[in-house]
Amino acid sequence: MYTLLIVDDEQLERQALHFIVTQKCPAIKVIGETGDGKSAVQIAAAQRPDIVLMDIRMPEMNGLEAAKRIRALSPDTVIIMLTAFDEFSYAKQALTIGVVEYLLKPVRPDDIMHTLELTIQKVDELKRKKQEEASLRKSVEDAIPFIQMSFVYDLISGNIKEMEHFQERSRFLGMKVDPGVVLVIDVDNFKQLTSSDSELEKQMIKQKIYKLICSVAGDYALVTPFGSDNLIVLLGFAEVESEERIKSNAQKIAVDIQECIAQAMNISITIGIGRYYSDPREIHKSYLEALHAQQQRFYLGDSQIIHVEDVPYLTTGPFNYPFHYERNVLDKVRCGDRKQAKEALHELLDGIFASKANMDTIKACVLELLIVLSRSAVEGGANVEQLTLLNLNCINHLNECNNKTQVEAWMFASLDHFMDNMLENRSSMNLRVINKACDYIVKNYHKNISLEEVAQTVHLSPFYFSRLFKQEKGFNFVDFLTKVRIEKAKKMLQNPDFTAVRIAAEVGYQDASYFSRVFRQTMGMTPNQYRNEIRNTKQE
């Protein structure tokens, strides 16, 4: 049985709808009727109907607002809108708030029946999906025993000091042998791979990976998720062999795990392996080693199996930042030279990566570099507010970088964003400056103005102003001034009372002969010839 709420400010309309539903739809039960949006929200909140059949135009609160509030209170309620107004704006707004159908009054009984049948299918689909999600969620929760996670956490944190305490908890979990080696497993680029998935889908992927690792690691291993995308494997060995043999066995298990996940899910993983410790109370040392080894993916790339004894990039010395390369990058950014800025940035990043520092230190360095670069871009003309937003987006992307190549690509992409903003902002600023200069010329063309005078009004050097004017307008300062003066002279030549000498003075030329030469060069005729041509044209 499906429940229905009818909302319409016309009583006869409500009664008609009630009658049609009662007679034609035995599977639907009308649980309420009301004539205004406010009451509809209250009833929907209390009754949680499957379907709401509602008019748009109602007193106090209209149907659209009521539908919006009902959807907020009861997201699973399906809403059908009724209206006498065939207006696209209503339909568009209704769709944005989750209305599934939009019917025009007067509605025929057959149309109502058809719409309700489709709506019932929608309700069934929503209920089925909700049940499936609940079942999946329970499956995920059951697959991650809290007791096991707590035990592993205490082990790798070094919190278990007494052997008796360890044995008691390991027996409770049914462990057959004591763990001696830790594997830290990380899914390569998990956030990017699952960016479009729901949280439930992400957890199901992790659950499948977990089960595959358990099946490969065998009965002598304890597997548990740890952190955001990491899994930890505690390996035990039935027979104590040489450390070299144990290392070989641990690497073989790691290879088997990596190949199994790649074949079953087409997902790559990186595995760090720690040393073997015979005393399980020292297993936290193996964990730290495995974690350090796994983090070397930053330099070595994805899909790696790294034993701590084979790590080439574990350095403990001081980190020396290449400041001399940084200054060169900043200079090139301020000048707007993208090509040389990228070349300088490449040298700087090579210097940073050459330090062989760990991933966190590298990220801290490039994050500070991002801030310094943004300041240089602002000094070069970038918009500080827009750059602040760019920085926020860039920082979010940096968190997703897992290796040297990704960090390098992120840094160059950030530089491109800064340069684009700087050059775009410069371009708009340049245009405003030149337009201001043109306005000044138009207002003062009759005076003996010079390039130096106009450049001073826009606070630029004459040399830079001249180059910028040509760049923005396509012609030089003198050409523009001449054009303005000749256009004014052409208008004045239409008045026979104005002599050529007077016109020359009015448009900024003190020498009438020079004015005539300029006019002839521009128009192809003398001022008098131009005046005669105008007179002849009018007579015709």
XYZ file of C-alpha atoms in Angstrom:
540
model
C 0.000 0.000 0.000
C 1.280 3.468 -0.977
C 0.356 6.656 0.865
C -0.735 9.908 -0.794
C -1.177 13.493 0.413
C -3.403 15.813 -1.689
C -2.668 19.552 -1.504
C -4.896 22.068 -3.356
C -6.539 25.306 -2.243
C -9.751 24.447 -4.148
C -11.935 22.067 -2.134
C -13.787 20.749 -5.191
C -10.468 19.949 -6.828
C -9.312 18.050 -3.737
C -12.538 16.085 -3.602
C -12.303 15.212 -7.299
C -8.718 14.031 -6.942
C -9.612 12.010 -3.842
C -12.483 10.344 -5.682
C -10.352 9.447 -8.731
C -7.566 7.972 -6.616
C -9.942 6.024 -4.379
C -11.898 4.573 -7.311
C -9.066 3.930 -9.758
C -6.013 3.240 -7.558
C -6.758 0.657 -4.856
C -3.022 0.354 -4.107
C -2.895 4.004 -2.980
C -4.284 5.250 0.323
C -5.053 8.960 0.749
C -3.713 9.822 4.197
C -4.561 13.529 4.171
C -5.820 16.610 2.359
C -5.053 20.259 2.876
C -5.499 23.571 1.105
C -2.228 25.405 1.810
C 1.504 24.804 1.603
C 2.236 25.359 5.294
C -0.156 22.626 6.397
C 1.191 20.348 3.669
C 4.706 20.609 5.117
C 3.416 19.824 8.626
C 1.426 16.796 7.475
C 4.294 15.498 5.327
C 6.706 15.832 8.244
C 4.416 13.841 10.488
C 3.056 11.235 8.033
C 5.984 10.831 5.600
C 3.757 10.063 2.577
C 5.159 8.171 -0.402
C 3.554 10.629 -2.850
C 2.398 14.262 -2.661
C -0.030 15.600 -5.285
C 0.188 19.383 -4.954
C -0.973 22.585 -6.646
C 1.555 25.400 -7.210
C -0.625 28.474 -6.613
C -1.783 28.440 -2.968
C -2.153 31.007 -0.176
C 0.559 31.710 2.448
C 3.093 29.264 1.049
C 3.063 28.263 -2.635
C 3.553 24.718 -3.871
C 7.150 25.186 -4.969
C 8.268 26.393 -1.544
C 6.260 23.652 0.152
C 7.790 21.024 -2.165
C 11.272 22.283 -1.352
C 10.654 21.992 2.403
C 8.997 18.580 2.091
C 11.957 17.264 0.112
C 14.305 18.546 2.814
C 12.285 16.830 5.565
C 11.468 13.649 3.630
C 13.881 13.085 0.708
C 12.156 9.831 -0.312
C 8.759 11.497 -0.833
C 7.895 11.780 -4.540
C 6.138 15.022 -5.531
C 3.761 15.620 -8.468
C 2.912 19.246 -9.283
C -0.478 20.458 -10.552
C -0.967 23.917 -12.018
C -3.179 25.886 -14.360
C -0.194 27.915 -15.562
C 1.783 26.557 -18.488
C 4.949 28.464 -17.678
C 8.460 27.168 -18.315
C 9.885 28.991 -15.295
C 7.598 26.980 -13.005
C 8.553 23.691 -14.625
C 12.254 24.516 -14.476
C 12.079 25.496 -10.805
C 10.039 22.414 -9.979
C 12.620 20.121 -11.548
C 15.465 21.719 -9.576
C 13.792 20.818 -6.276
C 13.158 17.194 -7.220
C 9.584 17.231 -8.572
C 9.140 14.145 -10.797
C 6.015 15.176 -12.742
C 4.408 18.455 -13.793
C 0.741 18.309 -14.907
C -1.486 21.079 -16.275
C -5.032 21.629 -15.054
C -7.627 20.520 -15.844
C -6.117 17.048 -15.587
C -7.960 14.118 -17.100
C -8.440 11.047 -14.888
C -6.449 8.934 -17.359
C -3.488 11.310 -17.095
C -3.612 11.153 -13.309
C -3.775 7.350 -13.406
C -0.833 7.087 -15.779
C 1.264 9.500 -13.737
C 0.508 7.699 -10.470
C 1.458 4.346 -12.007
C 4.840 5.756 -13.063
C 5.269 7.352 -9.651
C 4.590 4.047 -7.882
C 7.372 2.495 -9.939
C 9.644 5.328 -8.835
C 8.701 4.780 -5.181
C 9.397 1.041 -5.519
C 12.779 1.762 -7.053
C 13.715 4.174 -4.254
C 12.662 1.691 -1.552
C 14.563 -1.155 -3.204
C 17.702 0.950 -3.546
C 17.467 2.029 0.086
C 17.174 -1.585 1.250
C 20.145 -2.616 -0.880
C 22.262 0.205 0.521
C 21.327 -0.781 4.079
C 22.311 -4.385 3.369
C 25.629 -3.358 1.792
C 26.387 -1.008 4.663
C 25.863 -3.786 7.176
C 28.103 -6.089 5.137
C 30.902 -3.511 5.205
C 30.519 -2.922 8.925
C 30.610 -6.653 9.684
C 33.779 -7.108 7.640
C 35.896 -4.807 9.805
C 36.081 -6.242 13.339
C 36.850 -3.547 15.849
C 38.744 -5.896 18.165
C 41.212 -6.847 15.433
C 41.800 -3.226 14.437
C 42.384 -2.267 18.062
C 44.881 -5.097 18.537
C 46.846 -4.196 15.399
C 46.872 -0.517 16.345
C 48.267 -1.301 19.785
C 50.940 -3.538 18.265
C 52.217 -1.058 15.662
C 52.066 1.788 18.176
C 54.274 -0.126 20.630
C 51.587 -0.069 23.305
C 51.811 -3.786 24.166
C 54.669 -4.189 26.616
C 53.849 -7.484 28.360
C 54.153 -10.826 26.551
C 51.252 -12.258 28.524
C 49.042 -9.374 27.350
C 50.039 -10.040 23.730
C 49.388 -13.778 23.958
C 45.980 -13.302 25.534
C 44.771 -10.979 22.775
C 46.342 -12.996 19.934
C 44.684 -16.223 21.180
C 41.328 -14.433 21.349
C 41.711 -13.581 17.637
C 42.773 -17.164 16.807
C 46.277 -16.287 15.599
C 48.290 -19.442 14.849
C 51.770 -17.877 14.912
C 53.290 -14.682 16.245
C 53.683 -11.876 13.679
C 57.236 -10.829 12.797
C 57.052 -8.713 9.600
C 54.780 -5.820 8.673
C 53.564 -4.972 5.180
C 52.029 -1.526 4.565
C 49.814 -1.557 1.468
C 48.505 1.575 -0.218
C 46.151 1.754 -3.209
C 47.768 3.959 -5.833
C 45.745 7.105 -6.591
C 42.671 5.791 -4.781
C 41.044 9.231 -4.485
C 41.340 9.904 -8.211
C 40.132 6.410 -9.135
C 37.004 6.742 -6.986
C 36.326 10.473 -7.334
C 32.916 9.863 -8.956
C 31.876 7.011 -6.624
C 29.640 7.298 -3.586
C 31.098 6.637 -0.143
C 29.359 3.265 -0.074
C 30.920 2.282 -3.407
C 34.354 3.348 -2.153
C 33.965 1.185 0.937
C 32.908 -1.770 -1.192
C 36.084 -1.439 -3.293
C 38.179 -1.362 -0.114
C 36.251 -4.385 1.171
C 37.027 -6.371 -1.982
C 40.716 -5.443 -1.791
C 40.727 -6.490 1.871
C 39.240 -9.913 1.068
C 41.702 -10.518 -1.774
C 44.660 -9.686 0.488
C 43.331 -12.021 3.179
C 42.980 -14.861 0.671
C 46.562 -14.443 -0.581
C 48.268 -13.737 2.759
C 46.941 -16.960 4.249
C 46.245 -18.222 7.758
C 49.511 -16.925 9.194
C 48.682 -13.304 8.468
C 46.541 -10.680 10.173
C 45.108 -8.098 7.764
C 43.394 -4.879 8.788
C 42.560 -1.539 7.189
C 44.470 1.369 8.662
C 44.286 5.070 7.893
C 42.461 6.417 4.859
C 43.592 4.105 2.033
C 46.180 1.899 3.768
C 46.022 -1.720 4.820
C 48.430 -3.396 7.218
C 49.478 -7.041 7.012
C 51.183 -8.679 9.978
C 53.007 -11.743 8.669
C 53.890 -14.722 10.850
C 56.038 -17.696 9.939
C 55.465 -21.278 11.100
C 59.158 -22.065 10.973
C 61.812 -19.587 12.017
C 64.329 -19.386 9.185
C 67.198 -17.064 8.334
C 66.353 -13.392 8.027
C 67.287 -13.503 4.339
C 64.843 -16.359 3.789
C 62.109 -14.519 5.701
C 62.744 -11.413 3.608
C 62.407 -13.460 0.417
C 59.152 -15.050 1.608
C 57.700 -11.684 2.595
C 58.568 -10.266 -0.834
C 56.958 -13.259 -2.566
C 53.732 -12.762 -0.600
C 53.805 -9.064 -1.523
C 54.222 -9.919 -5.214
C 51.327 -12.397 -5.036
C 49.093 -9.783 -3.385
C 49.981 -7.135 -5.950
C 49.362 -9.460 -8.926
C 46.088 -10.783 -7.488
C 44.605 -7.295 -7.045
C 45.840 -6.173 -10.472
C 44.229 -9.170 -12.191
C 40.967 -9.122 -10.231
C 40.356 -5.361 -10.079
C 42.798 -3.712 -12.491
C 44.088 -1.610 -9.584
C 47.752 -1.038 -8.761
C 49.087 -1.004 -5.217
C 52.414 -0.131 -3.594
C 53.722 -2.278 -0.728
C 56.364 -1.378 1.841
C 58.036 -4.210 3.798
C 59.768 -3.919 7.180
C 62.441 -6.116 8.739
C 61.713 -9.306 10.696
C 61.535 -9.141 14.523
C 61.290 -12.345 16.521
C 59.703 -10.583 19.508
C 56.141 -9.478 18.573
C 56.404 -6.627 21.066
C 58.926 -5.036 18.667
C 56.660 -5.334 15.628
C 56.104 -1.551 15.742
C 59.688 -1.157 14.473
C 58.865 -3.257 11.409
C 55.757 -1.108 10.848
C 57.734 2.152 10.859
C 60.255 0.631 8.439
C 57.499 -0.614 6.130
C 55.818 2.785 6.221
C 59.066 4.560 5.305
C 59.658 2.077 2.512
C 56.133 2.476 1.132
C 56.463 6.270 1.117
C 59.397 6.003 -1.283
C 56.765 5.558 -3.966
C 57.063 9.350 -4.119
C 60.385 8.929 -5.937
C 60.032 5.473 -7.471
C 56.478 5.776 -8.825
C 53.362 3.617 -8.449
C 53.003 -0.174 -8.359
C 56.145 -0.815 -6.293
C 57.235 -3.460 -3.792
C 59.895 -1.888 -1.571
C 61.778 -3.578 1.249
C 63.279 -1.192 3.785
C 66.751 -2.647 3.222
C 66.526 -1.818 -0.484
C 65.438 1.804 -0.049
C 67.856 4.237 -1.759
C 66.158 7.429 -0.564
C 66.134 7.261 3.201
C 68.278 10.222 4.298
C 68.591 11.647 7.756
C 70.800 14.668 7.033
C 69.643 18.313 6.988
C 67.473 19.503 4.131
C 69.140 22.223 2.070
C 66.662 24.328 0.129
C 68.040 25.726 -3.194
C 67.230 29.407 -2.590
C 69.393 30.587 -5.520
C 67.120 28.769 -7.962
C 64.014 30.182 -6.271
C 65.096 33.808 -6.757
C 65.512 33.168 -10.480
C 61.988 31.723 -10.751
C 60.458 34.699 -8.941
C 62.230 37.188 -11.232
C 60.941 35.444 -14.357
C 57.380 35.312 -12.989
C 57.366 39.042 -12.172
C 58.511 39.782 -15.744
C 55.755 37.587 -17.192
C 58.239 35.381 -19.075
C 56.448 32.041 -18.998
C 59.059 30.026 -20.907
C 62.022 31.129 -18.799
C 59.938 30.868 -15.608
C 59.237 27.205 -16.398
C 62.899 26.529 -17.136
C 63.899 28.135 -13.838
C 61.161 26.208 -11.981
C 62.429 22.955 -13.470
C 65.902 23.669 -12.080
C 64.418 24.562 -8.680
C 62.348 21.364 -8.461
C 65.351 19.269 -9.490
C 67.244 20.877 -6.625
C 64.436 20.115 -4.163
C 64.042 16.499 -5.295
C 67.817 15.992 -5.230
C 67.665 16.344 -1.450
C 65.916 12.923 -1.313
C 63.750 14.243 1.547
C 60.563 12.429 2.509
C 57.224 13.196 0.869
C 55.908 15.385 3.700
C 59.005 17.599 3.621
C 58.809 17.934 -0.175
C 55.127 18.875 -0.030
C 55.806 21.448 2.671
C 58.519 23.003 0.480
C 56.410 23.221 -2.671
C 53.453 24.562 -0.684
C 55.633 27.385 0.615
C 56.928 27.867 -2.940
C 53.309 28.187 -4.146
C 52.727 31.066 -1.735
C 55.938 32.837 -2.739
C 55.122 32.419 -6.446
C 51.636 33.856 -5.945
C 53.152 36.946 -4.330
C 55.457 37.424 -7.315
C 52.497 37.011 -9.659
C 50.616 39.731 -7.756
C 53.653 41.980 -8.045
C 53.591 41.244 -11.780
C 49.965 42.335 -12.112
C 47.840 39.333 -11.062
C 44.554 39.818 -9.211
C 45.149 39.036 -5.534
C 41.545 37.926 -4.855
C 41.483 35.553 -7.811
C 44.887 34.176 -6.867
C 43.663 33.438 -3.349
C 40.933 31.203 -4.799
C 43.452 29.579 -7.130
C 45.732 28.859 -4.184
C 42.928 27.120 -2.290
C 42.189 24.879 -5.273
C 45.887 24.163 -5.797
C 46.388 23.157 -2.158
C 43.520 20.662 -2.397
C 45.113 19.084 -5.464
C 48.525 18.888 -3.755
C 47.042 16.675 -1.054
C 46.172 14.141 -3.759
C 49.730 13.977 -5.182
C 51.495 10.743 -4.266
C 54.734 10.835 -6.226
C 57.434 13.099 -7.620
C 55.910 13.211 -11.105
C 52.500 14.292 -9.788
C 54.008 17.011 -7.569
C 56.063 18.293 -10.485
C 52.996 18.379 -12.774
C 50.985 20.097 -10.013
C 53.666 22.790 -9.590
C 53.841 23.547 -13.320
C 50.041 23.639 -13.573
C 49.953 26.103 -10.665
C 52.561 28.272 -12.398
C 50.463 28.271 -15.572
C 47.392 29.377 -13.605
C 49.360 32.218 -12.018
C 50.839 33.349 -15.327
C 47.462 33.184 -17.082
C 45.848 35.306 -14.390
C 48.728 37.758 -14.349
C 48.772 38.242 -18.119
C 44.982 38.406 -18.347
C 44.816 40.994 -15.602
C 47.674 42.923 -17.190
C 45.817 42.939 -20.504
C 42.624 44.383 -18.988
C 44.650 46.944 -17.031
C 46.556 47.951 -20.173
C 43.319 48.427 -22.089
C 41.903 50.650 -19.355
C 45.090 52.750 -19.354
C 45.069 53.236 -23.131
C 41.353 54.056 -23.175
C 41.975 56.692 -20.519
C 44.776 58.137 -22.648
C 42.508 58.214 -25.712
C 39.832 60.058 -23.758
C 42.414 62.654 -22.766
C 43.503 63.076 -26.392
C 39.920 63.504 -27.623
C 39.270 66.208 -25.019
C 42.549 68.062 -25.618
C 43.322 67.542 -29.313
C 43.001 71.321 -29.938
C 45.966 71.950 -27.649
C 49.622 71.423 -28.414
C 49.701 68.089 -26.557
C 52.646 65.712 -26.700
C 53.239 62.019 -26.097
C 55.110 62.905 -22.877
C 52.123 64.880 -21.555
C 49.635 62.081 -22.245
C 51.984 59.450 -20.787
C 52.229 61.492 -17.604
C 48.422 61.543 -17.221
C 48.351 57.729 -17.089
C 51.501 57.495 -14.926
C 53.686 55.697 -17.483
C 57.071 56.462 -18.967
C 56.882 57.907 -22.515
C 58.789 54.921 -23.913
C 56.562 52.283 -22.298
C 53.400 54.274 -23.064
C 54.347 54.553 -26.750
C 54.989 50.806 -27.018
C 51.822 49.913 -25.095
C 49.691 52.294 -27.201
C 50.891 50.672 -30.422
C 50.363 47.206 -28.941
C 46.753 47.861 -27.889
C 45.592 50.094 -30.779
C 47.596 48.825 -33.714
C 48.832 52.332 -34.601
C 50.980 54.890 -32.814
C 50.144 57.932 -30.699
C 50.738 60.478 -33.493
C 48.489 58.570 -35.909
C 45.642 58.593 -33.380
C 46.049 62.299 -32.562
C 46.118 63.127 -36.286
C 42.999 61.058 -36.887
C 41.089 62.894 -34.127
C 42.169 66.313 -35.438
C 41.343 65.552 -39.092
C 37.887 64.227 -38.156
C 37.156 67.474 -36.321
C 38.543 69.515 -39.263
C 36.243 67.644 -41.704
C 33.212 68.689 -39.656
C 34.346 72.305 -39.500
C 34.990 72.435 -43.279
C 31.267 71.943 -43.815
C 30.754 75.493 -42.485
C 31.773 78.042 -45.205
C 32.327 80.745 -42.563
C 35.412 78.920 -41.196
C 38.659 79.627 -42.998
C 41.413 77.055 -43.314
C 43.614 79.140 -41.001
C 40.960 79.211 -38.292
C 40.230 75.500 -38.640
C 43.941 74.674 -38.364
C 44.169 76.626 -35.111
C 40.957 75.072 -33.749
C 42.218 71.523 -34.248
C 45.673 72.103 -32.784
C 47.831 73.178 -35.745
C 49.517 76.592 -35.443
C 50.828 76.449 -39.028
C 48.014 76.411 -41.623
C 50.362 75.168 -44.357
C 51.436 72.207 -42.218
C 47.747 71.501 -41.482
C 47.016 71.449 -45.239
C 49.877 68.990 -45.876
C 48.691 66.665 -43.098
C 45.087 66.898 -44.338
C 46.158 66.076 -47.893
C 48.265 63.103 -46.743
C 45.302 61.752 -44.777
C 42.385 62.499 -47.133
C 44.113 62.604 -50.511
C 43.007 66.201 -51.154
C 43.488 69.711 -49.746
C 41.037 71.240 -47.235
C 39.590 73.528 -49.968
C 39.169 70.596 -52.351
C 37.370 68.672 -49.615
C 35.082 71.688 -48.950
C 34.241 72.037 -52.670
C 33.489 68.331 -52.892
C 31.037 68.631 -49.997
C 29.394 71.693 -51.605
C 29.000 69.887 -54.956
C 27.541 66.844 -53.276
C 24.895 68.962 -51.520
C 23.962 70.747 -54.786
C 23.430 67.451 -56.554
